[in-house]
Amino acid sequence: RSQQLDSALLAFPCLYKKIQRNSITRDASLFLCTLHSLPLFSLPPSSSLPTTKALFVCFSPGFAKLGFRFDSSENREMAEGVIEHRSYARVGLLGNPSDVYFGRTISFSLSNFWATVVLRPSDELVITPHPKHDLVNFSSLDHLVNRLQSEGYYGGVRLLMAICKAFYNYCREHKISLHQRKFALSYDTNIPRQAGLSGSSAIVSAALNCLLDFYKVRDQIKVEIRPNLVLSAEKELGIVAGLQDRVAQIYGGLVYMEFSQEHMDKLGHGIYTPMDINLLPPLHLVYAENPSDSGKVSLEMVAPSLMCRLQLLDFCLRLLAT
């Protein structure tokens, strides 16, 4: 296990040297302090840009311990013809956001928070609004404003519609035949909104799993391709993101990902390696209460100095790989 983690950490040489120099083994707080102090991933002090909104620390016993998922989606037994899938929140442990510029990352899914999508056979194709997250009836103007401040403007209906379109287009493009039966989709989620825990992609990936089972085409769409489908659905809505979150939620557990340009150009996806979840130290999660739409932060907004550091990291990783 130690060799497996050491091998993965070699993709991040500056962190690996810090761990070696400080004789850090598996102590969670020291490990994450080292990660937090990495200069390559820090914004300039004067920057007003939002920093990472989901932090993981081990300093306080008052926070609930994280549970880790070994599988990507939980398919519960339902009434005949009814399909339900659950997809879990994810944490980007190392390398974020290098997945958008041919880098390497390590992420994991956690069982504390999840999104559930249910597909039921129906006479009409129906996307069912959530009674809370897609709320359109309010008791007062105060209620409306407070709801928007805490939940944002967007619910999950648009996400379900987008993955239906992305799934249909992919199947048509690759000559995958689909039957003509109809369905109704509904969802629920307890993932904190806009907290950097990939709540949107959890809904989309759970819905994709429902569609794969409903149309019985799971064997015709490779698991490596499914994160691309999830991402294409979110890009349809203007959500700015990379493949990392979707890979972690499709594969589940702890995953090492390599997004080299060679692999992306040749295969259309990265190289994804599941790792032993027991390699992780005990972790605790802290997330911001004041939400902001993480999907609206584009690369063009990132400080130039940060981009230079990320490019330097990319160069180091490429040098290490040769």
GROMACS .gro file of C-alpha atoms in nm, residues 164-173 175-181 183 211-218 220-221:
model
   28
  164CYS     CA    1  -3.077   1.293  -2.173
  165LYS     CA    2  -2.967   1.500  -2.473
  166ALA     CA    3  -2.597   1.408  -2.438
  167PHE     CA    4  -2.686   1.038  -2.402
  168TYR     CA    5  -2.917   1.044  -2.705
  169ASN     CA    6  -2.665   1.228  -2.923
  170TYR     CA    7  -2.384   0.989  -2.828
  171CYS     CA    8  -2.595   0.682  -2.905
  172ARG     CA    9  -2.708   0.825  -3.238
  173GLU     CA   10  -2.351   0.920  -3.334
  175LYS     CA   11  -2.510   0.380  -3.405
  176ILE     CA   12  -2.639   0.248  -3.072
  177SER     CA   13  -3.008   0.164  -3.112
  178LEU     CA   14  -3.252   0.272  -2.840
  179HIS     CA   15  -3.602   0.139  -2.784
  180GLN     CA   16  -3.897   0.378  -2.791
  181ARG     CA   17  -4.038   0.323  -2.442
  183PHE     CA   18  -3.983   0.717  -1.869
  211LEU     CA   19  -3.040   0.558  -1.872
  212LEU     CA   20  -2.776   0.291  -1.931
  213ASP     CA   21  -2.988   0.035  -1.747
  214PHE     CA   22  -3.323   0.146  -1.890
  215TYR     CA   23  -3.199   0.116  -2.249
  216LYS     CA   24  -2.975  -0.183  -2.165
  217VAL     CA   25  -2.669  -0.033  -2.333
  218ARG     CA   26  -2.424  -0.037  -2.043
  220GLN     CA   27  -2.195  -0.060  -2.537
  221ILE     CA   28  -2.065   0.254  -2.365
   0.00000   0.00000   0.00000
